[in-house]
PDB file of C-alpha atoms in Angstrom:
ATOM      1  CA  PRO A   1      94.188 100.197 113.442  1.00 27.00           C
ATOM      2  CA  ARG A   2      96.903 100.181 116.091  1.00 30.00           C
ATOM      3  CA  ALA A   3      98.030 103.382 116.914  1.00 31.00           C
ATOM      4  CA  VAL A   4     101.870 104.318 117.200  1.00 34.00           C
ATOM      5  CA  GLY A   5     102.418 104.690 120.848  1.00 32.00           C
ATOM      6  CA  GLY A   6     104.672 104.118 123.828  1.00 33.00           C
ATOM      7  CA  SER A   7     103.742 101.625 126.444  1.00 34.00           C
ATOM      8  CA  GLY A   8     104.368 102.862 129.668  1.00 36.00           C
ATOM      9  CA  GLY A   9     106.281 100.986 132.325  1.00 38.00           C
ATOM     10  CA  GLY A  10     109.395 101.200 135.029  1.00 36.00           C
ATOM     11  CA  PRO A  11     112.656 100.741 134.732  1.00 37.00           C
ATOM     12  CA  ARG A  12     113.819  96.764 133.242  1.00 36.00           C
ATOM     13  CA  ARG A  13     116.900  94.603 133.555  1.00 38.00           C
ATOM     14  CA  VAL A  14     119.134  94.104 130.640  1.00 40.00           C
ATOM     15  CA  VAL A  15     117.550  91.804 128.606  1.00 44.00           C
ATOM     16  CA  HIS A  16     119.772  89.550 126.132  1.00 43.00           C
ATOM     17  CA  TRP A  17     117.678  88.362 122.842  1.00 46.00           C
ATOM     18  CA  ARG A  18     119.250  86.596 120.460  1.00 43.00           C
ATOM     19  CA  VAL A  19     117.486  86.588 117.455  1.00 47.00           C
ATOM     20  CA  ARG A  20     118.002  86.021 113.798  1.00 44.00           C
ATOM     21  CA  CYS A  21     117.946  88.886 111.140  1.00 46.00           C
ATOM     22  CA  GLY A  22     114.581  89.819 109.769  1.00 46.00           C
ATOM     23  CA  ASP A  23     114.037  89.683 105.912  1.00 42.00           C
ATOM     24  CA  ASP A  24     115.126  93.138 105.477  1.00 46.00           C
ATOM     25  CA  VAL A  25     117.594  95.167 107.371  1.00 44.00           C
ATOM     26  CA  PRO A  26     119.084  97.807 104.981  1.00 45.00           C
ATOM     27  CA  ALA A  27     120.869 100.562 106.904  1.00 43.00           C
ATOM     28  CA  GLY A  28     119.586 103.915 107.387  1.00 44.00           C
ATOM     29  CA  GLY A  29     122.784 105.797 105.987  1.00 47.00           C
ATOM     30  CA  GLY A  30     122.912 108.291 108.596  1.00 51.00           C
ATOM     31  CA  LYS A  31     119.502 109.408 107.925  1.00 62.00           C
ATOM     32  CA  ALA A  32     116.929 110.928 110.462  1.00 75.00           C
ATOM     33  CA  MET A  33     115.067 108.079 111.282  1.00 92.00           C
ATOM     34  CA  PHE A  34     112.228 106.660 113.894  1.00 95.00           C
ATOM     35  CA  VAL A  35     111.979 103.101 115.425  1.00 95.00           C
ATOM     36  CA  GLN A  36     109.098 101.504 116.952  1.00 95.00           C
ATOM     37  CA  VAL A  37     109.761  98.176 119.133  1.00 96.00           C
ATOM     38  CA  ILE A  38     106.938  95.732 119.224  1.00 96.00           C
ATOM     39  CA  GLN A  39     107.021  92.898 121.744  1.00 95.00           C
ATOM     40  CA  GLY A  40     104.811  90.209 123.021  1.00 97.00           C
ATOM     41  CA  LYS A  41     104.311  86.376 123.934  1.00 97.00           C
ATOM     42  CA  VAL A  42     104.115  84.259 120.750  1.00 97.00           C
ATOM     43  CA  SER A  43     100.940  81.738 121.020  1.00 97.00           C
ATOM     44  CA  ASP A  44     101.099  80.773 117.296  1.00 96.00           C
ATOM     45  CA  GLU A  45     104.601  80.651 116.021  1.00 94.00           C
ATOM     46  CA  ARG A  46     103.529  79.609 112.581  1.00 95.00           C
ATOM     47  CA  GLN A  47     100.971  81.755 111.979  1.00 96.00           C
ATOM     48  CA  LEU A  48     102.916  84.762 112.797  1.00 96.00           C
ATOM     49  CA  ARG A  49     105.360  83.768 110.527  1.00 94.00           C
ATOM     50  CA  ARG A  50     102.612  83.813 107.888  1.00 96.00           C
ATOM     51  CA  CYS A  51     101.659  86.938 109.012  1.00 96.00           C
ATOM     52  CA  MET A  52     104.994  88.514 108.683  1.00 95.00           C
ATOM     53  CA  ASP A  53     105.454  87.295 105.475  1.00 95.00           C
ATOM     54  CA  ARG A  54     102.221  88.696 103.993  1.00 96.00           C
ATOM     55  CA  TRP A  55     103.157  92.168 105.479  1.00 95.00           C
ATOM     56  CA  ALA A  56     106.123  92.047 103.626  1.00 94.00           C
ATOM     57  CA  GLU A  57     104.630  90.649 100.324  1.00 95.00           C
ATOM     58  CA  GLU A  58     101.223  92.614 100.021  1.00 96.00           C
ATOM     59  CA  LEU A  59     101.655  95.850 102.731  1.00 96.00           C
ATOM     60  CA  GLN A  60     105.170  96.774 102.677  1.00 95.00           C
ATOM     61  CA  PRO A  61     105.016  97.781  98.939  1.00 95.00           C
ATOM     62  CA  GLY A  62     102.550 100.478 100.322  1.00 95.00           C
ATOM     63  CA  ALA A  63     104.580 101.290 103.480  1.00 95.00           C
ATOM     64  CA  THR A  64     105.631 105.032 102.543  1.00 93.00           C
ATOM     65  CA  GLY A  65     108.691 105.706 104.454  1.00 94.00           C
ATOM     66  CA  TYR A  66     109.194 102.395 105.748  1.00 95.00           C
ATOM     67  CA  LEU A  67     113.299 101.674 106.041  1.00 93.00           C
ATOM     68  CA  GLY A  68     113.546  97.961 107.380  1.00 90.00           C
ATOM     69  CA  SER A  69     112.906  96.087 110.126  1.00 91.00           C
ATOM     70  CA  THR A  70     114.691  93.226 112.371  1.00 91.00           C
ATOM     71  CA  SER A  71     112.504  90.658 114.167  1.00 89.00           C
ATOM     72  CA  GLY A  72     113.040  87.219 116.135  1.00 88.00           C
ATOM     73  CA  ILE A  73     111.632  84.815 118.523  1.00 89.00           C
ATOM     74  CA  ARG A  74     113.534  84.401 121.904  1.00 87.00           C
ATOM     75  CA  GLU A  75     113.784  80.796 123.343  1.00 86.00           C
ATOM     76  CA  ASP A  76     110.962  81.547 125.903  1.00 91.00           C
ATOM     77  CA  GLY A  77     108.580  82.517 122.906  1.00 92.00           C
ATOM     78  CA  THR A  78     109.038  86.552 123.133  1.00 94.00           C
ATOM     79  CA  PHE A  79     108.857  88.243 120.058  1.00 94.00           C
ATOM     80  CA  ILE A  80     110.345  91.433 119.359  1.00 94.00           C
ATOM     81  CA  LEU A  81     110.307  93.421 116.083  1.00 94.00           C
ATOM     82  CA  LEU A  82     112.421  96.711 115.528  1.00 94.00           C
ATOM     83  CA  VAL A  83     110.508  98.689 112.691  1.00 94.00           C
ATOM     84  CA  ARG A  84     112.538 101.620 111.128  1.00 94.00           C
ATOM     85  CA  PHE A  85     110.683 104.845 109.612  1.00 95.00           C
ATOM     86  CA  GLU A  86     111.887 107.863 108.186  1.00 95.00           C
ATOM     87  CA  SER A  87     109.850 109.946 110.811  1.00 95.00           C
ATOM     88  CA  HIS A  88     107.243 109.702 113.148  1.00 94.00           C
ATOM     89  CA  GLU A  89     104.861 110.741 110.790  1.00 95.00           C
ATOM     90  CA  ALA A  90     105.791 108.115 108.417  1.00 95.00           C
ATOM     91  CA  ALA A  91     105.235 105.183 111.166  1.00 95.00           C
ATOM     92  CA  VAL A  92     101.626 107.042 111.959  1.00 95.00           C
ATOM     93  CA  ARG A  93     100.442 107.211 108.376  1.00 95.00           C
ATOM     94  CA  ASN A  94     101.496 103.275 107.849  1.00 94.00           C
ATOM     95  CA  SER A  95      99.525 102.627 111.243  1.00 93.00           C
ATOM     96  CA  GLU A  96      96.335 104.549 109.725  1.00 94.00           C
ATOM     97  CA  ARG A  97      96.182 102.370 106.640  1.00 95.00           C
ATOM     98  CA  LEU A  98      93.101 100.292 106.638  1.00 95.00           C
ATOM     99  CA  GLU A  99      94.858  97.325 105.103  1.00 96.00           C
ATOM    100  CA  GLN A 100      97.643  97.701 108.024  1.00 95.00           C
ATOM    101  CA  GLY A 101      94.647  97.821 110.853  1.00 94.00           C
ATOM    102  CA  ALA A 102      93.059  94.827 109.103  1.00 96.00           C
ATOM    103  CA  TRP A 103      96.583  92.878 108.948  1.00 96.00           C
ATOM    104  CA  TRP A 104      97.078  93.823 113.094  1.00 96.00           C
ATOM    105  CA  ALA A 105      93.788  92.395 113.884  1.00 96.00           C
ATOM    106  CA  GLU A 106      94.511  89.011 112.340  1.00 96.00           C
ATOM    107  CA  THR A 107      98.533  89.149 113.722  1.00 97.00           C
ATOM    108  CA  GLU A 108      97.437  90.586 117.244  1.00 96.00           C
ATOM    109  CA  GLN A 109      95.739  87.044 117.677  1.00 96.00           C
ATOM    110  CA  CYS A 110      99.186  84.945 117.297  1.00 97.00           C
ATOM    111  CA  PHE A 111     100.028  86.513 120.765  1.00 97.00           C
ATOM    112  CA  ASP A 112      98.947  85.081 124.377  1.00 96.00           C
ATOM    113  CA  GLY A 113      98.293  88.175 125.915  1.00 94.00           C
ATOM    114  CA  PRO A 114      99.068  92.228 125.256  1.00 94.00           C
ATOM    115  CA  VAL A 115     101.386  93.055 122.798  1.00 96.00           C
ATOM    116  CA  SER A 116     104.254  96.584 124.225  1.00 95.00           C
ATOM    117  CA  PHE A 117     104.964  99.336 121.272  1.00 95.00           C
ATOM    118  CA  MET A 118     108.028 101.417 122.622  1.00 95.00           C
ATOM    119  CA  ASP A 119     108.416 104.512 119.983  1.00 96.00           C
ATOM    120  CA  CYS A 120     112.224 105.733 119.635  1.00 95.00           C
ATOM    121  CA  PRO A 121     112.248 109.261 118.108  1.00 93.00           C
ATOM    122  CA  ASP A 122     116.025 109.343 117.720  1.00 86.00           C
ATOM    123  CA  PRO A 123     117.853 106.352 117.260  1.00 92.00           C
ATOM    124  CA  MET A 124     121.360 106.243 115.972  1.00 89.00           C
ATOM    125  CA  GLU A 125     123.256 103.402 114.043  1.00 88.00           C
ATOM    126  CA  TRP A 126     127.191 102.650 114.627  1.00 84.00           C
ATOM    127  CA  LEU A 127     129.213 100.682 112.499  1.00 84.00           C
ATOM    128  CA  GLY A 128     126.749 101.204 109.828  1.00 81.00           C
ATOM    129  CA  GLY A 129     123.825 100.042 111.768  1.00 85.00           C
ATOM    130  CA  GLY A 130     121.706  97.313 110.783  1.00 82.00           C
ATOM    131  CA  SER A 131     123.323  94.681 107.468  1.00 79.00           C
ATOM    132  CA  ASP A 132     121.462  92.128 105.507  1.00 77.00           C
ATOM    133  CA  ASP A 133     125.103  90.396 105.744  1.00 81.00           C
ATOM    134  CA  ALA A 134     124.423  89.629 109.467  1.00 84.00           C
ATOM    135  CA  GLY A 135     123.696  86.047 109.898  1.00 84.00           C
ATOM    136  CA  PHE A 136     122.930  86.703 113.772  1.00 87.00           C
ATOM    137  CA  VAL A 137     121.551  89.484 115.946  1.00 89.00           C
ATOM    138  CA  GLN A 138     121.740  90.289 119.787  1.00 89.00           C
ATOM    139  CA  ILE A 139     119.026  92.546 120.835  1.00 90.00           C
ATOM    140  CA  MET A 140     119.657  94.203 124.016  1.00 89.00           C
ATOM    141  CA  GLU A 141     117.017  96.183 126.290  1.00 90.00           C
ATOM    142  CA  GLY A 142     117.156  98.206 129.600  1.00 90.00           C
ATOM    143  CA  HIS A 143     116.522 101.276 131.489  1.00 91.00           C
ATOM    144  CA  THR A 144     119.130 104.439 131.866  1.00 89.00           C
ATOM    145  CA  THR A 145     118.882 107.293 133.714  1.00 90.00           C
ATOM    146  CA  ASP A 146     121.679 109.102 131.080  1.00 88.00           C
ATOM    147  CA  SER A 147     121.060 108.011 127.303  1.00 84.00           C
ATOM    148  CA  ASP A 148     123.081 110.896 126.118  1.00 85.00           C
ATOM    149  CA  ARG A 149     125.989 109.106 127.871  1.00 88.00           C
ATOM    150  CA  LEU A 150     125.094 105.559 126.278  1.00 85.00           C
ATOM    151  CA  ARG A 151     125.223 107.609 122.710  1.00 84.00           C
ATOM    152  CA  GLU A 152     128.379 109.192 123.637  1.00 86.00           C
ATOM    153  CA  LEU A 153     130.120 106.018 124.629  1.00 86.00           C
ATOM    154  CA  LEU A 154     128.578 104.306 121.547  1.00 82.00           C
ATOM    155  CA  THR A 155     129.946 107.164 119.239  1.00 80.00           C
ATOM    156  CA  GLN A 156     133.708 107.184 121.172  1.00 82.00           C
ATOM    157  CA  SER A 157     134.037 103.543 120.741  1.00 82.00           C
ATOM    158  CA  GLY A 158     132.733 103.723 117.043  1.00 71.00           C
ATOM    159  CA  ASP A 159     135.427 102.133 114.435  1.00 67.00           C
ATOM    160  CA  SER A 160     137.574 100.955 117.123  1.00 81.00           C
ATOM    161  CA  LEU A 161     135.046  98.382 118.376  1.00 82.00           C
ATOM    162  CA  HIS A 162     135.077  96.733 114.810  1.00 78.00           C
ATOM    163  CA  SER A 163     139.020  96.125 115.305  1.00 83.00           C
ATOM    164  CA  VAL A 164     138.726  94.320 118.549  1.00 86.00           C
ATOM    165  CA  ARG A 165     135.234  92.514 117.533  1.00 86.00           C
ATOM    166  CA  PRO A 166     135.681  92.119 113.492  1.00 85.00           C
ATOM    167  CA  GLU A 167     132.651  89.674 113.563  1.00 87.00           C
ATOM    168  CA  ILE A 168     130.233  93.023 114.745  1.00 87.00           C
ATOM    169  CA  ILE A 169     129.197  94.278 111.435  1.00 88.00           C
ATOM    170  CA  GLY A 170     127.111  96.932 113.290  1.00 88.00           C
ATOM    171  CA  GLY A 171     124.425  98.164 115.494  1.00 90.00           C
ATOM    172  CA  MET A 172     121.612 100.369 116.372  1.00 91.00           C
ATOM    173  CA  PHE A 173     120.532 101.897 119.727  1.00 91.00           C
ATOM    174  CA  ALA A 174     117.011 103.649 120.230  1.00 92.00           C
ATOM    175  CA  SER A 175     115.565 104.962 123.401  1.00 92.00           C
ATOM    176  CA  ASN A 176     112.031 106.439 123.829  1.00 92.00           C
ATOM    177  CA  GLY A 177     113.083 109.448 125.959  1.00 87.00           C
ATOM    178  CA  ASP A 178     111.799 107.869 129.244  1.00 90.00           C
ATOM    179  CA  GLY A 179     115.375 106.030 129.835  1.00 89.00           C
ATOM    180  CA  ASP A 180     114.054 102.555 128.065  1.00 92.00           C
ATOM    181  CA  TYR A 181     116.142 101.610 125.136  1.00 92.00           C
ATOM    182  CA  VAL A 182     116.849  98.638 122.644  1.00 93.00           C
ATOM    183  CA  GLU A 183     120.282  97.952 121.260  1.00 91.00           C
ATOM    184  CA  ALA A 184     120.766  95.657 118.207  1.00 91.00           C
ATOM    185  CA  VAL A 185     124.366  94.073 117.605  1.00 90.00           C
ATOM    186  CA  TYR A 186     124.526  93.026 114.026  1.00 90.00           C
ATOM    187  CA  PHE A 187     126.836  89.775 113.750  1.00 89.00           C
ATOM    188  CA  THR A 188     128.650  87.761 110.958  1.00 86.00           C
ATOM    189  CA  ASN A 189     127.057  84.411 112.214  1.00 84.00           C
ATOM    190  CA  GLU A 190     125.985  83.427 115.845  1.00 84.00           C
ATOM    191  CA  SER A 191     129.340  81.307 116.904  1.00 85.00           C
ATOM    192  CA  GLU A 192     131.329  84.580 116.351  1.00 79.00           C
ATOM    193  CA  ALA A 193     129.023  86.351 118.347  1.00 77.00           C
ATOM    194  CA  ARG A 194     130.127  84.293 121.855  1.00 73.00           C
TER     195      ARG A 194
END
């Protein structure tokens, strides 16, 4: 089975992703949570979608502590998946399941090259986090020397952001503790996001 573990790497520029909501994006409701970011270049998009559908139907029911996910494929064929669990331990338990390992062995074949994993032990949601009502999600990733300050700014903007940008339903910020981060912003629809 694929172990839960961060991938190394240095600073990255901010990359804007435009992805559609996955099939399951319930908000964490302020609970403690752990996020794993998985991404890689897709070689077989149709088979990847079948694998993801099979996970939702067959493996998700046994994934204790699974809270939800957001995923999509960028125009250049890069896939990203943000998976939320109630804790790091729950993510590890899921990774260690035999059926999860078999599923990943099949799913990994849908990628052209290595797939990266980034563990985010202390994510935060703002404006309620992810939402099943979102018609469009933008994901930004980057590197910061002060993720605490980014969190502070997101907390300060809070509800006032919604008054300026009512099309934003919510968001999530997740950092790996070494300055790498992802931020997902959930919009009502794609045209409103622009």
